[in-house]
JSON list of C-alpha atoms in Angstrom, two decimals:
[
{"chain": "A", "resi": 27, "resn": "ASP", "atom": "CA", "xyz": [102.66, 13.33, -38.30]},
{"chain": "A", "resi": 28, "resn": "ILE", "atom": "CA", "xyz": [105.42, 13.88, -35.74]},
{"chain": "A", "resi": 29, "resn": "THR", "atom": "CA", "xyz": [106.25, 10.71, -33.80]},
{"chain": "A", "resi": 30, "resn": "LEU", "atom": "CA", "xyz": [109.30, 11.82, -31.80]},
{"chain": "A", "resi": 31, "resn": "TRP", "atom": "CA", "xyz": [108.42, 13.30, -28.43]},
{"chain": "A", "resi": 32, "resn": "GLY", "atom": "CA", "xyz": [111.39, 15.68, -28.38]},
{"chain": "A", "resi": 33, "resn": "LEU", "atom": "CA", "xyz": [110.66, 16.97, -31.86]},
{"chain": "A", "resi": 34, "resn": "GLU", "atom": "CA", "xyz": [107.01, 17.57, -31.00]},
{"chain": "A", "resi": 35, "resn": "ILE", "atom": "CA", "xyz": [108.01, 19.55, -27.89]},
{"chain": "A", "resi": 36, "resn": "GLY", "atom": "CA", "xyz": [110.53, 21.54, -29.91]},
{"chain": "A", "resi": 37, "resn": "LEU", "atom": "CA", "xyz": [108.05, 22.41, -32.68]},
{"chain": "A", "resi": 38, "resn": "LEU", "atom": "CA", "xyz": [105.56, 23.75, -30.16]},
{"chain": "A", "resi": 39, "resn": "SER", "atom": "CA", "xyz": [108.14, 26.35, -29.17]},
{"chain": "A", "resi": 40, "resn": "MET", "atom": "CA", "xyz": [108.64, 27.61, -32.74]},
{"chain": "A", "resi": 41, "resn": "THR", "atom": "CA", "xyz": [107.01, 30.29, -34.87]},
{"chain": "A", "resi": 42, "resn": "LYS", "atom": "CA", "xyz": [106.40, 30.45, -38.63]},
{"chain": "A", "resi": 43, "resn": "GLY", "atom": "CA", "xyz": [109.62, 31.10, -40.56]},
{"chain": "A", "resi": 44, "resn": "GLU", "atom": "CA", "xyz": [111.86, 30.14, -37.64]},
{"chain": "A", "resi": 45, "resn": "ALA", "atom": "CA", "xyz": [114.79, 27.71, -38.02]},
{"chain": "A", "resi": 46, "resn": "ALA", "atom": "CA", "xyz": [116.23, 25.80, -35.09]},
{"chain": "A", "resi": 47, "resn": "LEU", "atom": "CA", "xyz": [118.62, 23.01, -34.10]},
{"chain": "A", "resi": 48, "resn": "PHE", "atom": "CA", "xyz": [117.39, 20.39, -31.62]},
{"chain": "A", "resi": 49, "resn": "ILE", "atom": "CA", "xyz": [119.68, 17.95, -29.83]},
{"chain": "A", "resi": 50, "resn": "LEU", "atom": "CA", "xyz": [117.50, 15.08, -28.64]},
{"chain": "A", "resi": 51, "resn": "THR", "atom": "CA", "xyz": [118.73, 12.55, -26.10]},
{"chain": "A", "resi": 52, "resn": "PRO", "atom": "CA", "xyz": [117.59, 8.93, -26.65]},
{"chain": "A", "resi": 53, "resn": "GLU", "atom": "CA", "xyz": [114.57, 9.16, -24.32]},
{"chain": "A", "resi": 54, "resn": "TYR", "atom": "CA", "xyz": [113.24, 12.05, -26.44]},
{"chain": "A", "resi": 55, "resn": "ALA", "atom": "CA", "xyz": [114.19, 10.43, -29.74]},
{"chain": "A", "resi": 56, "resn": "TYR", "atom": "CA", "xyz": [114.53, 6.78, -30.79]},
{"chain": "A", "resi": 57, "resn": "GLY", "atom": "CA", "xyz": [115.17, 5.26, -27.35]},
{"chain": "A", "resi": 58, "resn": "GLN", "atom": "CA", "xyz": [116.85, 1.98, -26.62]},
{"chain": "A", "resi": 59, "resn": "ARG", "atom": "CA", "xyz": [115.81, 0.39, -29.93]},
{"chain": "A", "resi": 60, "resn": "GLY", "atom": "CA", "xyz": [117.13, 3.13, -32.22]},
{"chain": "A", "resi": 61, "resn": "CYS", "atom": "CA", "xyz": [116.01, 3.14, -35.85]},
{"chain": "A", "resi": 62, "resn": "PRO", "atom": "CA", "xyz": [118.09, 0.48, -37.68]},
{"chain": "A", "resi": 63, "resn": "PRO", "atom": "CA", "xyz": [120.08, 0.60, -39.84]},
{"chain": "A", "resi": 64, "resn": "SER", "atom": "CA", "xyz": [120.64, 4.37, -39.76]},
{"chain": "A", "resi": 65, "resn": "ILE", "atom": "CA", "xyz": [120.38, 5.11, -36.04]},
{"chain": "A", "resi": 66, "resn": "PRO", "atom": "CA", "xyz": [121.93, 2.74, -33.45]},
{"chain": "A", "resi": 67, "resn": "PRO", "atom": "CA", "xyz": [120.30, 2.10, -30.06]},
{"chain": "A", "resi": 68, "resn": "ASN", "atom": "CA", "xyz": [120.63, 4.80, -27.36]},
{"chain": "A", "resi": 69, "resn": "THR", "atom": "CA", "xyz": [121.72, 7.48, -29.81]},
{"chain": "A", "resi": 70, "resn": "THR", "atom": "CA", "xyz": [121.57, 11.24, -29.26]},
{"chain": "A", "resi": 71, "resn": "VAL", "atom": "CA", "xyz": [120.38, 12.86, -32.50]},
{"chain": "A", "resi": 72, "resn": "LEU", "atom": "CA", "xyz": [120.52, 16.32, -34.02]},
{"chain": "A", "resi": 73, "resn": "PHE", "atom": "CA", "xyz": [117.61, 17.77, -35.99]},
{"chain": "A", "resi": 74, "resn": "LYS", "atom": "CA", "xyz": [117.65, 20.93, -38.07]},
{"chain": "A", "resi": 75, "resn": "VAL", "atom": "CA", "xyz": [114.08, 22.19, -38.40]},
{"chain": "A", "resi": 76, "resn": "GLU", "atom": "CA", "xyz": [112.54, 25.08, -40.28]},
{"chain": "A", "resi": 77, "resn": "VAL", "atom": "CA", "xyz": [108.84, 25.90, -39.91]},
{"chain": "A", "resi": 78, "resn": "LEU", "atom": "CA", "xyz": [107.63, 26.89, -43.38]},
{"chain": "A", "resi": 79, "resn": "ASP", "atom": "CA", "xyz": [103.95, 26.98, -42.51]},
{"chain": "A", "resi": 80, "resn": "PHE", "atom": "CA", "xyz": [101.38, 25.43, -40.21]},
{"chain": "A", "resi": 81, "resn": "ILE", "atom": "CA", "xyz": [97.63, 25.20, -39.65]},
{"chain": "A", "resi": 82, "resn": "ASP", "atom": "CA", "xyz": [96.41, 26.25, -36.22]},
{"chain": "A", "resi": 83, "resn": "SER", "atom": "CA", "xyz": [93.45, 24.13, -35.10]},
{"chain": "A", "resi": 84, "resn": "GLU", "atom": "CA", "xyz": [92.85, 25.89, -31.79]},
{"chain": "A", "resi": 85, "resn": "GLU", "atom": "CA", "xyz": [90.27, 28.32, -33.15]},
{"chain": "A", "resi": 86, "resn": "CYS", "atom": "CA", "xyz": [88.43, 25.55, -35.01]},
{"chain": "A", "resi": 87, "resn": "ASP", "atom": "CA", "xyz": [88.35, 23.28, -31.97]},
{"chain": "A", "resi": 88, "resn": "ALA", "atom": "CA", "xyz": [86.93, 26.10, -29.84]},
{"chain": "A", "resi": 89, "resn": "PHE", "atom": "CA", "xyz": [84.30, 26.87, -32.50]},
{"chain": "A", "resi": 90, "resn": "PHE", "atom": "CA", "xyz": [82.98, 23.31, -32.70]},
{"chain": "A", "resi": 91, "resn": "GLU", "atom": "CA", "xyz": [82.66, 23.15, -28.93]},
{"chain": "A", "resi": 92, "resn": "LEU", "atom": "CA", "xyz": [79.99, 25.86, -29.13]},
{"chain": "A", "resi": 93, "resn": "THR", "atom": "CA", "xyz": [76.29, 25.12, -29.46]},
{"chain": "A", "resi": 94, "resn": "TYR", "atom": "CA", "xyz": [74.59, 25.76, -32.81]},
{"chain": "A", "resi": 95, "resn": "GLU", "atom": "CA", "xyz": [72.92, 28.83, -31.33]},
{"chain": "A", "resi": 96, "resn": "GLN", "atom": "CA", "xyz": [76.28, 30.22, -30.21]},
{"chain": "A", "resi": 97, "resn": "GLN", "atom": "CA", "xyz": [77.82, 29.51, -33.60]},
{"chain": "A", "resi": 98, "resn": "ASP", "atom": "CA", "xyz": [74.98, 31.36, -35.34]},
{"chain": "A", "resi": 99, "resn": "ARG", "atom": "CA", "xyz": [75.61, 34.45, -33.22]},
{"chain": "A", "resi": 100, "resn": "LEU", "atom": "CA", "xyz": [79.27, 34.70, -34.25]},
{"chain": "A", "resi": 101, "resn": "PRO", "atom": "CA", "xyz": [80.29, 37.23, -36.91]},
{"chain": "A", "resi": 102, "resn": "LEU", "atom": "CA", "xyz": [80.38, 35.83, -40.45]},
{"chain": "A", "resi": 103, "resn": "GLU", "atom": "CA", "xyz": [84.07, 36.70, -40.72]},
{"chain": "A", "resi": 104, "resn": "LYS", "atom": "CA", "xyz": [84.82, 34.29, -37.87]},
{"chain": "A", "resi": 105, "resn": "VAL", "atom": "CA", "xyz": [82.71, 31.51, -39.41]},
{"chain": "A", "resi": 106, "resn": "LEU", "atom": "CA", "xyz": [84.39, 31.91, -42.81]},
{"chain": "A", "resi": 107, "resn": "LYS", "atom": "CA", "xyz": [87.81, 31.79, -41.18]},
{"chain": "A", "resi": 108, "resn": "VAL", "atom": "CA", "xyz": [86.99, 28.52, -39.40]},
{"chain": "A", "resi": 109, "resn": "ALA", "atom": "CA", "xyz": [85.59, 27.04, -42.64]},
{"chain": "A", "resi": 110, "resn": "ALA", "atom": "CA", "xyz": [88.74, 28.07, -44.51]},
{"chain": "A", "resi": 111, "resn": "THR", "atom": "CA", "xyz": [90.96, 26.46, -41.88]},
{"chain": "A", "resi": 112, "resn": "GLU", "atom": "CA", "xyz": [88.96, 23.24, -42.04]},
{"chain": "A", "resi": 113, "resn": "ARG", "atom": "CA", "xyz": [89.36, 23.29, -45.83]},
{"chain": "A", "resi": 114, "resn": "GLU", "atom": "CA", "xyz": [93.12, 23.70, -45.37]},
{"chain": "A", "resi": 115, "resn": "PHE", "atom": "CA", "xyz": [93.13, 20.61, -43.17]},
{"chain": "A", "resi": 116, "resn": "GLY", "atom": "CA", "xyz": [91.16, 18.80, -45.86]},
{"chain": "A", "resi": 117, "resn": "ASN", "atom": "CA", "xyz": [93.71, 19.85, -48.48]},
{"chain": "A", "resi": 118, "resn": "TYR", "atom": "CA", "xyz": [96.55, 18.63, -46.26]},
{"chain": "A", "resi": 119, "resn": "PHE", "atom": "CA", "xyz": [95.00, 15.18, -45.87]},
{"chain": "A", "resi": 120, "resn": "PHE", "atom": "CA", "xyz": [94.07, 15.08, -49.57]},
{"chain": "A", "resi": 121, "resn": "TYR", "atom": "CA", "xyz": [97.69, 15.59, -50.63]},
{"chain": "A", "resi": 122, "resn": "LYS", "atom": "CA", "xyz": [98.69, 12.91, -48.11]},
{"chain": "A", "resi": 123, "resn": "GLN", "atom": "CA", "xyz": [96.21, 10.69, -50.04]},
{"chain": "A", "resi": 124, "resn": "ARG", "atom": "CA", "xyz": [94.12, 10.20, -46.91]},
{"chain": "A", "resi": 125, "resn": "PHE", "atom": "CA", "xyz": [90.96, 10.87, -48.85]},
{"chain": "A", "resi": 126, "resn": "LYS", "atom": "CA", "xyz": [88.39, 9.73, -46.30]},
{"chain": "A", "resi": 127, "resn": "ILE", "atom": "CA", "xyz": [89.75, 12.11, -43.68]},
{"chain": "A", "resi": 128, "resn": "ALA", "atom": "CA", "xyz": [89.95, 14.89, -46.27]},
{"chain": "A", "resi": 129, "resn": "LYS", "atom": "CA", "xyz": [86.31, 14.29, -47.18]},
{"chain": "A", "resi": 130, "resn": "ASP", "atom": "CA", "xyz": [85.28, 14.52, -43.52]},
{"chain": "A", "resi": 131, "resn": "ARG", "atom": "CA", "xyz": [87.15, 17.82, -43.05]},
{"chain": "A", "resi": 132, "resn": "TYR", "atom": "CA", "xyz": [85.55, 19.34, -46.14]},
{"chain": "A", "resi": 133, "resn": "LYS", "atom": "CA", "xyz": [82.11, 18.28, -44.93]},
{"chain": "A", "resi": 134, "resn": "ARG", "atom": "CA", "xyz": [82.86, 19.67, -41.49]},
{"chain": "A", "resi": 135, "resn": "ALA", "atom": "CA", "xyz": [83.62, 23.01, -43.08]},
{"chain": "A", "resi": 136, "resn": "LEU", "atom": "CA", "xyz": [80.47, 22.82, -45.16]},
{"chain": "A", "resi": 137, "resn": "SER", "atom": "CA", "xyz": [78.35, 22.08, -42.08]},
{"chain": "A", "resi": 138, "resn": "ILE", "atom": "CA", "xyz": [78.91, 25.58, -40.68]},
{"chain": "A", "resi": 139, "resn": "LEU", "atom": "CA", "xyz": [78.09, 27.43, -43.89]},
{"chain": "A", "resi": 140, "resn": "GLY", "atom": "CA", "xyz": [74.38, 26.66, -43.89]},
{"chain": "A", "resi": 141, "resn": "ARG", "atom": "CA", "xyz": [73.38, 30.04, -42.54]},
{"chain": "A", "resi": 142, "resn": "THR", "atom": "CA", "xyz": [71.61, 32.50, -44.81]},
{"chain": "A", "resi": 143, "resn": "SER", "atom": "CA", "xyz": [72.18, 36.22, -44.84]},
{"chain": "A", "resi": 144, "resn": "SER", "atom": "CA", "xyz": [69.95, 39.11, -45.78]},
{"chain": "A", "resi": 145, "resn": "SER", "atom": "CA", "xyz": [73.01, 40.90, -47.12]},
{"chain": "A", "resi": 146, "resn": "LYS", "atom": "CA", "xyz": [73.88, 40.04, -50.72]},
{"chain": "A", "resi": 147, "resn": "ALA", "atom": "CA", "xyz": [77.55, 40.74, -50.05]},
{"chain": "A", "resi": 148, "resn": "GLU", "atom": "CA", "xyz": [77.64, 38.31, -47.10]},
{"chain": "A", "resi": 149, "resn": "GLN", "atom": "CA", "xyz": [75.70, 35.64, -49.00]},
{"chain": "A", "resi": 150, "resn": "SER", "atom": "CA", "xyz": [78.17, 36.00, -51.85]},
{"chain": "A", "resi": 151, "resn": "GLN", "atom": "CA", "xyz": [81.02, 35.30, -49.42]},
{"chain": "A", "resi": 152, "resn": "ILE", "atom": "CA", "xyz": [79.24, 32.23, -48.06]},
{"chain": "A", "resi": 153, "resn": "ASN", "atom": "CA", "xyz": [78.57, 30.93, -51.58]},
{"chain": "A", "resi": 154, "resn": "ALA", "atom": "CA", "xyz": [82.21, 31.46, -52.59]},
{"chain": "A", "resi": 155, "resn": "SER", "atom": "CA", "xyz": [83.35, 29.33, -49.64]},
{"chain": "A", "resi": 156, "resn": "LYS", "atom": "CA", "xyz": [80.76, 26.66, -50.43]},
{"chain": "A", "resi": 157, "resn": "LEU", "atom": "CA", "xyz": [81.80, 26.55, -54.09]},
{"chain": "A", "resi": 158, "resn": "LEU", "atom": "CA", "xyz": [85.39, 25.69, -53.17]},
{"chain": "A", "resi": 159, "resn": "LEU", "atom": "CA", "xyz": [84.22, 22.94, -50.84]},
{"chain": "A", "resi": 160, "resn": "PHE", "atom": "CA", "xyz": [81.84, 21.47, -53.44]},
{"chain": "A", "resi": 161, "resn": "LEU", "atom": "CA", "xyz": [84.70, 21.31, -55.94]},
{"chain": "A", "resi": 162, "resn": "ASN", "atom": "CA", "xyz": [87.03, 19.73, -53.38]},
{"chain": "A", "resi": 163, "resn": "LEU", "atom": "CA", "xyz": [84.42, 17.16, -52.37]},
{"chain": "A", "resi": 164, "resn": "SER", "atom": "CA", "xyz": [83.73, 16.29, -56.00]},
{"chain": "A", "resi": 165, "resn": "LEU", "atom": "CA", "xyz": [87.40, 15.57, -56.62]},
{"chain": "A", "resi": 166, "resn": "THR", "atom": "CA", "xyz": [87.81, 13.69, -53.33]},
{"chain": "A", "resi": 167, "resn": "TYR", "atom": "CA", "xyz": [84.86, 11.42, -54.12]},
{"chain": "A", "resi": 168, "resn": "LEU", "atom": "CA", "xyz": [86.42, 10.68, -57.51]},
{"chain": "A", "resi": 169, "resn": "LYS", "atom": "CA", "xyz": [89.55, 9.57, -55.67]},
{"chain": "A", "resi": 170, "resn": "LEU", "atom": "CA", "xyz": [87.35, 7.41, -53.41]},
{"chain": "A", "resi": 171, "resn": "GLU", "atom": "CA", "xyz": [85.78, 5.92, -56.57]},
{"chain": "A", "resi": 172, "resn": "ARG", "atom": "CA", "xyz": [82.34, 7.21, -55.61]},
{"chain": "A", "resi": 173, "resn": "ALA", "atom": "CA", "xyz": [81.42, 8.80, -58.91]},
{"chain": "A", "resi": 174, "resn": "ASP", "atom": "CA", "xyz": [77.76, 9.26, -57.96]},
{"chain": "A", "resi": 175, "resn": "ARG", "atom": "CA", "xyz": [78.76, 11.47, -55.02]},
{"chain": "A", "resi": 176, "resn": "ALA", "atom": "CA", "xyz": [81.36, 13.25, -57.13]},
{"chain": "A", "resi": 177, "resn": "LEU", "atom": "CA", "xyz": [78.63, 14.10, -59.64]},
{"chain": "A", "resi": 178, "resn": "LYS", "atom": "CA", "xyz": [76.32, 15.34, -56.89]},
{"chain": "A", "resi": 179, "resn": "TYR", "atom": "CA", "xyz": [78.87, 17.83, -55.55]},
{"chain": "A", "resi": 180, "resn": "GLY", "atom": "CA", "xyz": [79.91, 18.87, -59.04]},
{"chain": "A", "resi": 181, "resn": "GLU", "atom": "CA", "xyz": [76.30, 19.70, -59.83]},
{"chain": "A", "resi": 182, "resn": "LEU", "atom": "CA", "xyz": [75.94, 21.63, -56.56]},
{"chain": "A", "resi": 183, "resn": "ALA", "atom": "CA", "xyz": [78.94, 23.69, -57.66]},
{"chain": "A", "resi": 184, "resn": "LEU", "atom": "CA", "xyz": [77.26, 24.32, -61.03]},
{"chain": "A", "resi": 185, "resn": "GLU", "atom": "CA", "xyz": [74.12, 25.56, -59.29]},
{"chain": "A", "resi": 186, "resn": "MET", "atom": "CA", "xyz": [76.27, 28.36, -57.90]},
{"chain": "A", "resi": 187, "resn": "ASP", "atom": "CA", "xyz": [78.35, 28.95, -61.01]},
{"chain": "A", "resi": 188, "resn": "GLN", "atom": "CA", "xyz": [77.01, 27.50, -64.27]},
{"chain": "A", "resi": 189, "resn": "GLY", "atom": "CA", "xyz": [80.13, 28.50, -66.14]},
{"chain": "A", "resi": 190, "resn": "ASN", "atom": "CA", "xyz": [82.63, 26.92, -63.76]},
{"chain": "A", "resi": 191, "resn": "ALA", "atom": "CA", "xyz": [84.93, 24.87, -66.00]},
{"chain": "A", "resi": 192, "resn": "LYS", "atom": "CA", "xyz": [86.33, 22.87, -63.08]},
{"chain": "A", "resi": 193, "resn": "ALA", "atom": "CA", "xyz": [82.84, 21.83, -61.94]},
{"chain": "A", "resi": 194, "resn": "LEU", "atom": "CA", "xyz": [81.88, 20.84, -65.51]},
{"chain": "A", "resi": 195, "resn": "PHE", "atom": "CA", "xyz": [85.11, 18.85, -65.80]},
{"chain": "A", "resi": 196, "resn": "ARG", "atom": "CA", "xyz": [84.46, 17.00, -62.51]},
{"chain": "A", "resi": 197, "resn": "CYS", "atom": "CA", "xyz": [80.90, 16.16, -63.61]},
{"chain": "A", "resi": 198, "resn": "GLY", "atom": "CA", "xyz": [82.25, 14.91, -66.93]},
{"chain": "A", "resi": 199, "resn": "GLN", "atom": "CA", "xyz": [84.80, 12.72, -65.16]},
{"chain": "A", "resi": 200, "resn": "ALA", "atom": "CA", "xyz": [82.14, 11.30, -62.86]},
{"chain": "A", "resi": 201, "resn": "CYS", "atom": "CA", "xyz": [79.79, 10.48, -65.73]},
{"chain": "A", "resi": 202, "resn": "LEU", "atom": "CA", "xyz": [82.60, 8.84, -67.67]},
{"chain": "A", "resi": 203, "resn": "TYR", "atom": "CA", "xyz": [83.40, 6.68, -64.64]},
{"chain": "A", "resi": 204, "resn": "MET", "atom": "CA", "xyz": [79.71, 5.64, -64.52]},
{"chain": "A", "resi": 205, "resn": "ARG", "atom": "CA", "xyz": [79.76, 4.96, -68.29]},
{"chain": "A", "resi": 206, "resn": "GLU", "atom": "CA", "xyz": [77.17, 7.64, -68.94]},
{"chain": "A", "resi": 207, "resn": "TYR", "atom": "CA", "xyz": [78.98, 8.65, -72.09]},
{"chain": "A", "resi": 208, "resn": "SER", "atom": "CA", "xyz": [76.46, 11.10, -73.50]},
{"chain": "A", "resi": 209, "resn": "LYS", "atom": "CA", "xyz": [76.21, 13.07, -70.24]},
{"chain": "A", "resi": 210, "resn": "SER", "atom": "CA", "xyz": [79.99, 12.98, -69.89]},
{"chain": "A", "resi": 211, "resn": "ARG", "atom": "CA", "xyz": [80.43, 14.43, -73.37]},
{"chain": "A", "resi": 212, "resn": "ASP", "atom": "CA", "xyz": [77.92, 17.22, -72.68]},
{"chain": "A", "resi": 213, "resn": "PHE", "atom": "CA", "xyz": [79.74, 18.30, -69.52]},
{"chain": "A", "resi": 214, "resn": "LEU", "atom": "CA", "xyz": [83.21, 18.05, -71.05]},
{"chain": "A", "resi": 215, "resn": "VAL", "atom": "CA", "xyz": [82.29, 19.91, -74.24]},
{"chain": "A", "resi": 216, "resn": "ARG", "atom": "CA", "xyz": [80.82, 22.73, -72.14]},
{"chain": "A", "resi": 217, "resn": "ALA", "atom": "CA", "xyz": [84.04, 22.84, -70.12]},
{"chain": "A", "resi": 218, "resn": "GLN", "atom": "CA", "xyz": [86.11, 22.87, -73.32]},
{"chain": "A", "resi": 219, "resn": "CYS", "atom": "CA", "xyz": [84.10, 25.81, -74.69]},
{"chain": "A", "resi": 220, "resn": "ILE", "atom": "CA", "xyz": [85.11, 27.80, -71.61]},
{"chain": "A", "resi": 221, "resn": "GLN", "atom": "CA", "xyz": [88.75, 26.64, -71.58]},
{"chain": "A", "resi": 222, "resn": "PRO", "atom": "CA", "xyz": [89.53, 25.35, -75.10]},
{"chain": "A", "resi": 223, "resn": "PHE", "atom": "CA", "xyz": [93.26, 24.88, -74.44]},
{"chain": "A", "resi": 224, "resn": "ASN", "atom": "CA", "xyz": [92.94, 23.12, -71.10]},
{"chain": "A", "resi": 225, "resn": "HIS", "atom": "CA", "xyz": [95.15, 20.03, -71.33]},
{"chain": "A", "resi": 226, "resn": "ASP", "atom": "CA", "xyz": [93.17, 17.99, -68.77]},
{"chain": "A", "resi": 227, "resn": "ILE", "atom": "CA", "xyz": [89.80, 18.66, -70.39]},
{"chain": "A", "resi": 228, "resn": "ASN", "atom": "CA", "xyz": [91.07, 17.80, -73.88]},
{"chain": "A", "resi": 229, "resn": "ASN", "atom": "CA", "xyz": [92.69, 14.60, -72.63]},
{"chain": "A", "resi": 230, "resn": "GLU", "atom": "CA", "xyz": [89.48, 13.58, -70.89]},
{"chain": "A", "resi": 231, "resn": "LEU", "atom": "CA", "xyz": [87.56, 14.07, -74.14]},
{"chain": "A", "resi": 232, "resn": "LYS", "atom": "CA", "xyz": [90.10, 11.83, -75.91]},
{"chain": "A", "resi": 233, "resn": "LYS", "atom": "CA", "xyz": [89.68, 9.22, -73.19]},
{"chain": "A", "resi": 234, "resn": "LEU", "atom": "CA", "xyz": [85.91, 9.45, -73.58]},
{"chain": "A", "resi": 235, "resn": "ALA", "atom": "CA", "xyz": [86.23, 8.87, -77.34]},
{"chain": "A", "resi": 236, "resn": "ARG", "atom": "CA", "xyz": [88.38, 5.76, -76.73]},
{"chain": "A", "resi": 237, "resn": "TYR", "atom": "CA", "xyz": [86.00, 4.37, -74.11]},
{"chain": "A", "resi": 238, "resn": "TYR", "atom": "CA", "xyz": [82.95, 5.04, -76.27]},
{"chain": "A", "resi": 239, "resn": "LYS", "atom": "CA", "xyz": [84.55, 3.38, -79.29]},
{"chain": "A", "resi": 240, "resn": "ALA", "atom": "CA", "xyz": [85.41, 0.31, -77.22]},
{"chain": "A", "resi": 241, "resn": "TYR", "atom": "CA", "xyz": [81.87, 0.26, -75.84]},
{"chain": "A", "resi": 242, "resn": "MET", "atom": "CA", "xyz": [80.30, 0.41, -79.31]},
{"chain": "A", "resi": 243, "resn": "GLU", "atom": "CA", "xyz": [82.59, -2.36, -80.57]},
{"chain": "A", "resi": 244, "resn": "MET", "atom": "CA", "xyz": [81.58, -4.53, -77.63]},
{"chain": "A", "resi": 245, "resn": "GLU", "atom": "CA", "xyz": [77.89, -3.82, -78.30]},
{"chain": "A", "resi": 246, "resn": "LYS", "atom": "CA", "xyz": [78.37, -4.73, -81.97]},
{"chain": "A", "resi": 247, "resn": "GLU", "atom": "CA", "xyz": [80.10, -7.98, -81.03]},
{"chain": "A", "resi": 248, "resn": "MET", "atom": "CA", "xyz": [77.31, -8.90, -78.62]},
{"chain": "A", "resi": 249, "resn": "CYS", "atom": "CA", "xyz": [74.68, -8.25, -81.30]},
{"chain": "A", "resi": 250, "resn": "CYS", "atom": "CA", "xyz": [76.56, -10.44, -83.74]},
{"chain": "A", "resi": 251, "resn": "GLN", "atom": "CA", "xyz": [76.73, -13.25, -81.20]},
{"chain": "A", "resi": 252, "resn": "MET", "atom": "CA", "xyz": [72.99, -12.95, -80.59]},
{"chain": "A", "resi": 253, "resn": "PHE", "atom": "CA", "xyz": [72.03, -13.11, -84.26]},
{"chain": "A", "resi": 254, "resn": "ASP", "atom": "CA", "xyz": [74.60, -15.64, -85.50]},
{"chain": "A", "resi": 255, "resn": "PRO", "atom": "CA", "xyz": [72.68, -18.66, -84.11]},
{"chain": "A", "resi": 256, "resn": "LEU", "atom": "CA", "xyz": [69.52, -17.43, -85.85]},
{"chain": "A", "resi": 257, "resn": "ASN", "atom": "CA", "xyz": [71.36, -17.05, -89.15]},
{"chain": "A", "resi": 258, "resn": "SER", "atom": "CA", "xyz": [72.70, -20.60, -88.89]},
{"chain": "A", "resi": 259, "resn": "TYR", "atom": "CA", "xyz": [69.14, -21.95, -89.01]},
{"chain": "A", "resi": 260, "resn": "GLY", "atom": "CA", "xyz": [68.17, -19.80, -91.98]}
]
């Protein structure tokens, strides 16, 4: 999210782990307007920059320019690397709370993992990559308040790993959001059996108990309101 031209040029010259000082004249920085109140108009600014890490999109961009036939002919190692990079982009946008973009990057990664392999070892690698993406998509759809989609991807993750506590937890969260309390409890209890001391799972079960109690009280009140008029004519 770099907006200064000079800083963007400077970063392109750097490598991972490098630290640098950049003196940017106004035309490469904030220009004639400045950035009130901190930076006056026509100000030369000094930036100290350290590159901790970065995601290189060049390989991914080149990959998606290929035809499907060309992609299929690439070694699995290359495909898995591109999928992993796309997932990293998804993670970046997720933590920036740009969930729609994150969802699209995760799906983009998933789109290239549809190939099947005769080798069990290679298929295991593909499934491991898919599992991570299913879990990420389930959580992202929860953030987007699309519990039905979150449940779908959680269940896809469970098809690959029935004992995955995170997938069971996501499914439980999704069902709770949809007020499917019995299904939510089943998923969450299974997750708790696998990780009995998991703080998030235990808290979600407590939330479920509160929601279910409130739901039953509301149902009881509605029943009373329905039958009270009948009793008054008794």
